[in-house]
Tab-separated table of C-alpha atoms in Angstrom:
chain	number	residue	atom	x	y	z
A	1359	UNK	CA	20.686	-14.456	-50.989
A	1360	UNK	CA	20.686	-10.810	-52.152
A	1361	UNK	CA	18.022	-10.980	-55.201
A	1362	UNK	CA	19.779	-8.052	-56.877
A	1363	UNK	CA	23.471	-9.279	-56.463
A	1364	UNK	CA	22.904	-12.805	-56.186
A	1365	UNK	CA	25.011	-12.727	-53.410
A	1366	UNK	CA	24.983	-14.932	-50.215
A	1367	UNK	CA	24.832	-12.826	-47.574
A	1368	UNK	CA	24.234	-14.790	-44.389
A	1369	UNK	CA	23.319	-18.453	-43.544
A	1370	UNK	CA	22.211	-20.781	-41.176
A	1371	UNK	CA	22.866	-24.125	-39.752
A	1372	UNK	CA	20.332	-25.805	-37.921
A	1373	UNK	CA	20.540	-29.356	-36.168
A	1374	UNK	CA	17.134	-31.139	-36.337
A	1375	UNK	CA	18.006	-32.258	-32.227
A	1376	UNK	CA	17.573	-27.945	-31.800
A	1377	UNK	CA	13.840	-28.281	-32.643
A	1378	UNK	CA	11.061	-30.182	-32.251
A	1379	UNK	CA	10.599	-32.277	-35.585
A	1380	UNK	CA	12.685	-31.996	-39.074
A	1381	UNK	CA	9.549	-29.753	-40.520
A	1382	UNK	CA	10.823	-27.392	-37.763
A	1383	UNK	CA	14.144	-26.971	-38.560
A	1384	UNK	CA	13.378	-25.007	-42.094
A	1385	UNK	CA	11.515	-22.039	-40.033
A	1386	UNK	CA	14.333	-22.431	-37.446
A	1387	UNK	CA	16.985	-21.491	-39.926
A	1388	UNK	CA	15.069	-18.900	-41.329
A	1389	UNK	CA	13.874	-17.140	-37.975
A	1390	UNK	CA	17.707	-17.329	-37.462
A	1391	UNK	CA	19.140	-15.768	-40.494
A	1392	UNK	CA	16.753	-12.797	-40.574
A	1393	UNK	CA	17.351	-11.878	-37.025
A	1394	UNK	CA	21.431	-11.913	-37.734
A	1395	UNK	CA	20.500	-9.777	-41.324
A	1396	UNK	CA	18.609	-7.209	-38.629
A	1397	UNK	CA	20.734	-7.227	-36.110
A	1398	UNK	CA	23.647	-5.870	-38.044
A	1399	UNK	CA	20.671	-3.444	-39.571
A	1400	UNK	CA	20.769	-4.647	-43.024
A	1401	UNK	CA	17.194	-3.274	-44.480
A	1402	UNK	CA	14.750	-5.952	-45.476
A	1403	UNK	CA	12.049	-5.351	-47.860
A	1404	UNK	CA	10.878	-8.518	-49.408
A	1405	UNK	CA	11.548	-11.761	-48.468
A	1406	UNK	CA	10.457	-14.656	-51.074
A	1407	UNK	CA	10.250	-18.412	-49.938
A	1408	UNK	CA	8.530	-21.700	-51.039
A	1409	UNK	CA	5.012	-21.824	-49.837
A	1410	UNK	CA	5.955	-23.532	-46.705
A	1411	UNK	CA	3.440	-22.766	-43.784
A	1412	UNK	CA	4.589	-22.028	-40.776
A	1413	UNK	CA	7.012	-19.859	-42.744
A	1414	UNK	CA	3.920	-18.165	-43.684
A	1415	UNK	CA	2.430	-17.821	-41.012
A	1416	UNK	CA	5.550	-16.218	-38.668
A	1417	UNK	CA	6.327	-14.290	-41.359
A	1418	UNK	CA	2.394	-12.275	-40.948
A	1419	UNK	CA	3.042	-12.274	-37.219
A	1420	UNK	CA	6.601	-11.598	-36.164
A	1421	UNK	CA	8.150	-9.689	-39.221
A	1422	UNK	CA	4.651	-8.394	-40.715
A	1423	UNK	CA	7.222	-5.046	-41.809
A	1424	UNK	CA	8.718	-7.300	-44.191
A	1425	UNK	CA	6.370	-8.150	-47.547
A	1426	UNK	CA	6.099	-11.717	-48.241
A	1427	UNK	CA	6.535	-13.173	-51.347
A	1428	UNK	CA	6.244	-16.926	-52.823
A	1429	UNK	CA	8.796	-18.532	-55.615
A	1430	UNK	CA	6.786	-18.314	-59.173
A	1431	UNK	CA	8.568	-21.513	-59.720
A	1432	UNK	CA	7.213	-23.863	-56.516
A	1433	UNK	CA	3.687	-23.087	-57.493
A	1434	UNK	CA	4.467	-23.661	-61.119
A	1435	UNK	CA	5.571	-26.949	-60.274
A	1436	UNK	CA	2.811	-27.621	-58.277
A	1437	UNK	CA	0.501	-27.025	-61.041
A	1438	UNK	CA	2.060	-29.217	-63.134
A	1439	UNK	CA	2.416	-31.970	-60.799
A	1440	UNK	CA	-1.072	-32.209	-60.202
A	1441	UNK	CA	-1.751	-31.369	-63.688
A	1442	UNK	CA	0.194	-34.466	-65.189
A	1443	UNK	CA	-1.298	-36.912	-62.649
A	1444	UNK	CA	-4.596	-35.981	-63.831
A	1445	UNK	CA	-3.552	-36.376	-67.150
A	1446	UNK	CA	-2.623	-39.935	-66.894
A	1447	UNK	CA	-5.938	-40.449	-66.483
A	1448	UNK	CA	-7.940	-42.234	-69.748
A	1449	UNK	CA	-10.270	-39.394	-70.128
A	1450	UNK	CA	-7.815	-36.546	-69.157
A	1451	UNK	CA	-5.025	-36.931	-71.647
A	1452	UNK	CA	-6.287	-34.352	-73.527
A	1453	UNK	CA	-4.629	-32.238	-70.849
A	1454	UNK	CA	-1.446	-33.061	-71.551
A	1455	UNK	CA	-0.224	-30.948	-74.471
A	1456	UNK	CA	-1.434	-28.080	-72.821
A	1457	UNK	CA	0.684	-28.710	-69.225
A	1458	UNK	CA	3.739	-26.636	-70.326
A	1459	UNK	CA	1.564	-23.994	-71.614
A	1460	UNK	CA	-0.297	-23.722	-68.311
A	1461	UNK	CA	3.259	-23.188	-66.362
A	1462	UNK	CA	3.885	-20.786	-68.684
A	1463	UNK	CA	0.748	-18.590	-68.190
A	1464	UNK	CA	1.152	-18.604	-64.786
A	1465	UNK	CA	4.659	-16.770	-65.003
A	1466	UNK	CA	3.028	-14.418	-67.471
A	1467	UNK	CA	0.591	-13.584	-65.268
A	1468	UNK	CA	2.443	-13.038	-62.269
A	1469	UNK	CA	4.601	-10.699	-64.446
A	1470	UNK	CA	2.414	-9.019	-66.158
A	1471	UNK	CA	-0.403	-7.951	-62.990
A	1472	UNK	CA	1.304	-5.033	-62.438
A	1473	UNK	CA	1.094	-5.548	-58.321
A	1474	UNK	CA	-2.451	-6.502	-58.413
A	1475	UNK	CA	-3.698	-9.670	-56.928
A	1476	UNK	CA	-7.257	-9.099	-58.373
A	1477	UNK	CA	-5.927	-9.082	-61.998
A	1478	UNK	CA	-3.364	-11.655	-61.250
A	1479	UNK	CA	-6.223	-13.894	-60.029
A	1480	UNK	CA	-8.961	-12.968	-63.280
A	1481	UNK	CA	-5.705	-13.373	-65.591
A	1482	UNK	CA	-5.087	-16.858	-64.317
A	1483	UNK	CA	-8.863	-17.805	-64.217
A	1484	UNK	CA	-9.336	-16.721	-67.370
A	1485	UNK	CA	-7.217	-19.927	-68.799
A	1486	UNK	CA	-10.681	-21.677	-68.344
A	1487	UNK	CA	-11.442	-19.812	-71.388
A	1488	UNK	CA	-8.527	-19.762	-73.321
A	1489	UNK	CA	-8.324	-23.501	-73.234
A	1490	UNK	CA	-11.385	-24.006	-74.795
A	1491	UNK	CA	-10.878	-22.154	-77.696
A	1492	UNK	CA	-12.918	-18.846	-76.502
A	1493	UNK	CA	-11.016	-15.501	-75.832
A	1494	UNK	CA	-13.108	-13.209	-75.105
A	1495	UNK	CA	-16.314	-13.086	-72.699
A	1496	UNK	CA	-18.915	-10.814	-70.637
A	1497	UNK	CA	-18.038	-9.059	-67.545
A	1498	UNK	CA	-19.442	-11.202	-64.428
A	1499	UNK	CA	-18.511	-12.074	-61.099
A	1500	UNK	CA	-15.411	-13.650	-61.307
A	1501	UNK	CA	-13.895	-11.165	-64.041
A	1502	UNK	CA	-14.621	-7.542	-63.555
A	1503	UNK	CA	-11.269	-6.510	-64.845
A	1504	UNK	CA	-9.738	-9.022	-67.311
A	1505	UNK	CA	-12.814	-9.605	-70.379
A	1506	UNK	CA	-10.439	-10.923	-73.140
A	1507	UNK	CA	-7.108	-13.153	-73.716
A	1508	UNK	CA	-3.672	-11.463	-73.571
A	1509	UNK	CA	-2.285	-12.918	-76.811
A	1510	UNK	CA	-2.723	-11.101	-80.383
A	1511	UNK	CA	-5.302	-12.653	-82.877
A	1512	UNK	CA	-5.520	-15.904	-83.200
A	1513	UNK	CA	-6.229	-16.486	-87.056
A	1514	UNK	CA	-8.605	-18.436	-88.428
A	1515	UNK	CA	-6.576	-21.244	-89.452
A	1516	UNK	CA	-4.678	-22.117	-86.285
A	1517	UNK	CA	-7.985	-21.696	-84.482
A	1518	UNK	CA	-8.905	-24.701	-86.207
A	1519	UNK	CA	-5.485	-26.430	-85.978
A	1520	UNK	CA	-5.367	-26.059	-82.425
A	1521	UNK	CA	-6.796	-29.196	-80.473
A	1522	UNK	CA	-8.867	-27.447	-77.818
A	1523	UNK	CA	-10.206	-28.869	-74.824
A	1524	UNK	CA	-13.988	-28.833	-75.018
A	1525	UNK	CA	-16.285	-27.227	-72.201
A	1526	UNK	CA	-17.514	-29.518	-70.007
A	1527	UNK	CA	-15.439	-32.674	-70.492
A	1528	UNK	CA	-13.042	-34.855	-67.952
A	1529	UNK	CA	-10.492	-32.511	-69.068
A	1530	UNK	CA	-11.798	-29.666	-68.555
A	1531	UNK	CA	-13.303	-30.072	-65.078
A	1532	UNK	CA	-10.010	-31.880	-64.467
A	1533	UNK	CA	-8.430	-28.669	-65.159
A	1534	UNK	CA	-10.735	-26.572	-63.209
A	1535	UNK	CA	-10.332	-28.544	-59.969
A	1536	UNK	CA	-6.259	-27.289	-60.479
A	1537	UNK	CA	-6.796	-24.416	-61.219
A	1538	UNK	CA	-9.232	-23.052	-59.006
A	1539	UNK	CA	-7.826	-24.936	-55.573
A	1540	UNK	CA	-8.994	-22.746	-52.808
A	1541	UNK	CA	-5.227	-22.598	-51.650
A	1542	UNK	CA	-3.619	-21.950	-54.978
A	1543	UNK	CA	-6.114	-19.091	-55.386
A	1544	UNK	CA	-5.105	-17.355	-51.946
A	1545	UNK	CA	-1.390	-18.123	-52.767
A	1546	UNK	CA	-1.606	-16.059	-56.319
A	1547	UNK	CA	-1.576	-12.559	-53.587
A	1548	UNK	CA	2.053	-13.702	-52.957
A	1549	UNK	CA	3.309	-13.580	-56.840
A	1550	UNK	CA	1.999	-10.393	-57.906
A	1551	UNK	CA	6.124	-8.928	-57.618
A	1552	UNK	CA	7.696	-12.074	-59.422
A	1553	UNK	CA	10.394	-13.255	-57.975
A	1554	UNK	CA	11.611	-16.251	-58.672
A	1555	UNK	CA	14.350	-18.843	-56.915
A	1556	UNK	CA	16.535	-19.855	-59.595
A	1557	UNK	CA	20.070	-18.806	-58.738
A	1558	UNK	CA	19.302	-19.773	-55.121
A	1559	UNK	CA	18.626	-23.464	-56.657
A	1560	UNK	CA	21.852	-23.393	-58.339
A	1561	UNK	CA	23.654	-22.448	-54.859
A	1562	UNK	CA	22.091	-25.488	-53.496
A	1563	UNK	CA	23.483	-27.343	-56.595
A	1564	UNK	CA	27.052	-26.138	-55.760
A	1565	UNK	CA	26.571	-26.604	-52.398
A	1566	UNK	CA	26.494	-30.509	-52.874
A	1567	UNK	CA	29.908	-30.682	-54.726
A	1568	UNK	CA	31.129	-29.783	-50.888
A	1569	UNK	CA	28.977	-30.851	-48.860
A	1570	UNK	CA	27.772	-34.584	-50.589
A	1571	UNK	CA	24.010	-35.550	-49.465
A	1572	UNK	CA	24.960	-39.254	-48.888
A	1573	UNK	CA	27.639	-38.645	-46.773
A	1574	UNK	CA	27.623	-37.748	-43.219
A	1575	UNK	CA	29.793	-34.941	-41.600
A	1576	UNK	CA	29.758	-33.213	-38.105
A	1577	UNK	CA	28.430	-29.901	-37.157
A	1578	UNK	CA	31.675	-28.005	-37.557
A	1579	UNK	CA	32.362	-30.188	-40.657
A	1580	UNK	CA	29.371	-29.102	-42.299
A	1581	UNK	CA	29.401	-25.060	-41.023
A	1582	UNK	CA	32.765	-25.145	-43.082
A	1583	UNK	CA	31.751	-26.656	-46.044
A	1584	UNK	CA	29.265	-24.514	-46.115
A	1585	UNK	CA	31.248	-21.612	-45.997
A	1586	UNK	CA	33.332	-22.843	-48.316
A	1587	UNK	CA	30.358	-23.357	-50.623
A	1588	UNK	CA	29.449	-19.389	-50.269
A	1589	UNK	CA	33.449	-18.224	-50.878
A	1590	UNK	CA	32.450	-20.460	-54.460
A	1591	UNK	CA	29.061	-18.830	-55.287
A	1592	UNK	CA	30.369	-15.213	-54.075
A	1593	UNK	CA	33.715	-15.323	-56.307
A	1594	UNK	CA	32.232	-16.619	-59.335
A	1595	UNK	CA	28.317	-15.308	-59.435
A	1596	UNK	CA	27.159	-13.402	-62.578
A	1597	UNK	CA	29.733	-14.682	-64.779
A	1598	UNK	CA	29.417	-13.487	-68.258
A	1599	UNK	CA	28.756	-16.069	-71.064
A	1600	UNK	CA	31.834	-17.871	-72.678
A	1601	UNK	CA	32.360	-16.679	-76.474
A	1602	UNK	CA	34.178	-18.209	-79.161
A	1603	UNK	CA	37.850	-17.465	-79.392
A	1604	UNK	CA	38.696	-18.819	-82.540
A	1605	UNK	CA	37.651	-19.306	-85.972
A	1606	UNK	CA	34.821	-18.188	-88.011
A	1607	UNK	CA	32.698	-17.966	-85.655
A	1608	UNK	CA	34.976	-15.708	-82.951
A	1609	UNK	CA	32.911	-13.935	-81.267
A	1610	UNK	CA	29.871	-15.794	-80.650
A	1611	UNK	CA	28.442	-16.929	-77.502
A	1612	UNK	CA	28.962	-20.205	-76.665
A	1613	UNK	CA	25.962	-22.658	-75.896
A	1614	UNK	CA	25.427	-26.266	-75.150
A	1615	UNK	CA	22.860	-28.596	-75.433
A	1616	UNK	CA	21.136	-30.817	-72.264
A	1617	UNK	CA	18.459	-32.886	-72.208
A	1618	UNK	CA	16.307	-31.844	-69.087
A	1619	UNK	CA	15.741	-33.885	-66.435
A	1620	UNK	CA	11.886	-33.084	-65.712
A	1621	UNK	CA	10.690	-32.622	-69.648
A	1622	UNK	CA	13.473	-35.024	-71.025
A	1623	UNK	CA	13.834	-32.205	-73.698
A	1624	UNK	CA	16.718	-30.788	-75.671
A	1625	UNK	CA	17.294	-27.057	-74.727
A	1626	UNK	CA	20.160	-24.623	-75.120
A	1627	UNK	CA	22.337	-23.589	-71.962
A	1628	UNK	CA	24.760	-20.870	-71.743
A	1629	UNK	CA	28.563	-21.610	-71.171
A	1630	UNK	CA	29.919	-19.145	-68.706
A	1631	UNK	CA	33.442	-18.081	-68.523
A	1632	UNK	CA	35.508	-20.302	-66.559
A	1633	UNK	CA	35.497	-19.820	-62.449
A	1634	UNK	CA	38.036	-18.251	-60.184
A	1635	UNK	CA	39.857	-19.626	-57.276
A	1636	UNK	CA	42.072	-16.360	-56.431
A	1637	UNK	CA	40.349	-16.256	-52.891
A	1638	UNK	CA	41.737	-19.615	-52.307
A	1639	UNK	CA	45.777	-17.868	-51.872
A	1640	UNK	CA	44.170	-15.847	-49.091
A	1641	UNK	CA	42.888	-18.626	-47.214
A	1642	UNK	CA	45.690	-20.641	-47.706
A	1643	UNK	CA	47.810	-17.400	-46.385
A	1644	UNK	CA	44.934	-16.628	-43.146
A	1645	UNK	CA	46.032	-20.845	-42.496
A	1646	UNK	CA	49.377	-19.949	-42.217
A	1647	UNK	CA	49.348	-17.305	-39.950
A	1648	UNK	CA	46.428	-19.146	-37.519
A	1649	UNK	CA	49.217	-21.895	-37.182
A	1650	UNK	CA	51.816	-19.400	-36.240
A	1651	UNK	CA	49.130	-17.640	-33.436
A	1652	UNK	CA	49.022	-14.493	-35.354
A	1653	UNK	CA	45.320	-15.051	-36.637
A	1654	UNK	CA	42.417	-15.205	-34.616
A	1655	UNK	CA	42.010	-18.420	-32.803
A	1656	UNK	CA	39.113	-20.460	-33.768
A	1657	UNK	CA	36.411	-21.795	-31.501
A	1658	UNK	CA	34.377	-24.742	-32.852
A	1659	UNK	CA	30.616	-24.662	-31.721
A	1660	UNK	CA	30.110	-27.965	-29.847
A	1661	UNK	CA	27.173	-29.800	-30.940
A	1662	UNK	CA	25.815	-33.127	-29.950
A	1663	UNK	CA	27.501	-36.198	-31.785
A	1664	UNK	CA	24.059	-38.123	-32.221
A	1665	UNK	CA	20.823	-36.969	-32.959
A	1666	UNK	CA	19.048	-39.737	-30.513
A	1667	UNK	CA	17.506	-38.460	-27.692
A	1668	UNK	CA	18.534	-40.502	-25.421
A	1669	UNK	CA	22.341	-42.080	-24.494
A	1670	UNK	CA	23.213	-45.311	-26.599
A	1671	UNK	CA	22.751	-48.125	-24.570
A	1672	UNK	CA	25.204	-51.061	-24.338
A	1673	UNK	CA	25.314	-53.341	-27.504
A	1674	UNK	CA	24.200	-56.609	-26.189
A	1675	UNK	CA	21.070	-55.215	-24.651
A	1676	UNK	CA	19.575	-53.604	-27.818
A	1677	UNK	CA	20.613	-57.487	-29.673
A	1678	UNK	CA	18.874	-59.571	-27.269
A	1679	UNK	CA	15.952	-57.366	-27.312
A	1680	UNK	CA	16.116	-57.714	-30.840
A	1681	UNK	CA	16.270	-61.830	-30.923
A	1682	UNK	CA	13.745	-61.697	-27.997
A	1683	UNK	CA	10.799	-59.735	-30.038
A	1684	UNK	CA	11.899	-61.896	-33.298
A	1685	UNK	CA	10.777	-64.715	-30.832
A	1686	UNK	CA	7.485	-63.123	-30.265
């Protein structure tokens, strides 16, 4: 996907019998779809992925021209996985008001670094201090450059209304163990130009309204559906948000409420403008004209039918085996 069109611009099907295990096949795909983007000499600049790690790791070795980005969101939710699971601990529930506000600072401080990991890093560290209820604090050797909180005053009153975590407690050294993982900490370098996932993750959403998780299709099946999927996204990306048509309130953008799967909260979502289908008469027309040999002639890539490495044996062989180890 094209960050600043939200276009789908290429994509990639891999079969998990091409590679060596099912973790393969996500680098596979990948590898794939940025050679085809370079080959038809489509500039690159920044690529942004999940934090998966052989992604990483090709990415610093064969395409080290392209910078390297991670999703805000995956790490987000990995500090808040982690972050809840220590919370449901008897002496760590103090931790747990303070979760959201924790995935919040770290998208504030991936957008507000200004391209530099070393204040990105200080910025995040310095929620060890926040937390507690202090917000400001002498230079040293973990913050050079950030010596005080981001936010405006905190007054007098709320300071006291706030439930801090105190220094030193479960809590708190539960929190520092998350927040100071020797892996999260090297994986901040990769957020300092926030980008983030999200319309991506709604592709994948549409993608399963043609291409259903629990059923099975075959290879050619699933290229088309997946096609089909991008001719959706392409036509009907960056909608504008539904208003009101009638009444007193003509005029107004429309909103609904969901609750939310991961918070079970309440939250507002926008109503877009309803989707178009006009690329479907052109299709239907290109089918038309295949049938009558006047369109290109299409050449399905043959794929193997079964994912086993080796050919099925005959029936009765693999059930007497069975019954004979049942014996055993």
């Amino acid at each position: 996907m094209d960050e600043k069109t939200n276009l789908i611009i290429e994509f990639s099907l891999v079969q998990v019998t091409e590679v060596t295990s099912s973790n393969a096949m996500e680098y596979e795909g990948c590898k794939r779809t940025l050679n085809s983007i370079i080959k038809k000499k489509i500039p690159i600049r920044c690529l942004t992925t999940d934090r998966h790690t052989t992604i990483t790791a090709k990415m610093r070795t064969n395409y080290s021209n392209i910078v390297h980005q991670y999703d805000v969101w995956h790490l987000s939710k990995w500090v808040t996985k982690k972050l809840s699971k220590k919370a449901k601990k008897k002496d760590c529930q103090e931790l747990l008001p303070w979760i959201q506000s924790v995935s919040n600072h770290l998208w504030w401080c991936s957008v507000t670094c200004e391209q530099n990991a070393d204040v990105l890093r200080e910025k995040w560290l310095s929620l060890l201090h926040h937390i507690t209820g202090k917000h400001c604090w002498r230079a040293s050797k973990e913050f050079t450059l950030v010596k005080k909180c981001g936010h405006p005053r905190i007054s007098r009153k709320d300071q006291k209304e706030i439930v801090w975590v105190e220094n030193g407690s479960p809590a708190h050294v539960a929190l520092e163990e998350v927040i100071t993982n020797k892996k999260l900490l090297k994986d901040l370098a990769k957020l300092t130009e926030f980008h983030h996932t999200g319309e991506l993750e709604s592709y994948h959403s549409l993608m399963t309204k043609y291409a259903p998780k629990r059923e099975h299709f075959c290879y050619n099946g699933m290229v088309a559906r997946t096609q089909l999927a991008v001719l959706d996204h392409n036509a009907n990306v960056n909608r504008a948000q539904a208003e009101v048509k009638k009444g007193s309130k003509q005029g107004e953008k429309r909103f609904k409420i969901v609750c939310g799967k991961q918070r079970k909260n309440w939250v507002a979502k926008e109503i877009k403008t309803p989707k178009s289908y006009s690329y479907v008469e052109g299709m239907m027309n290109d089918v038309i004209l295949c049938k009558k040999g006047k369109k290109f002639k299409y050449k399905p890539k043959i794929q193997a039918k079964c994912i086993a490495p080796t050919p099925k044996p005959p029936k009765q062989d693999v059930i007497e085996k069975r019954l004979s180890n049942k014996q055993k």
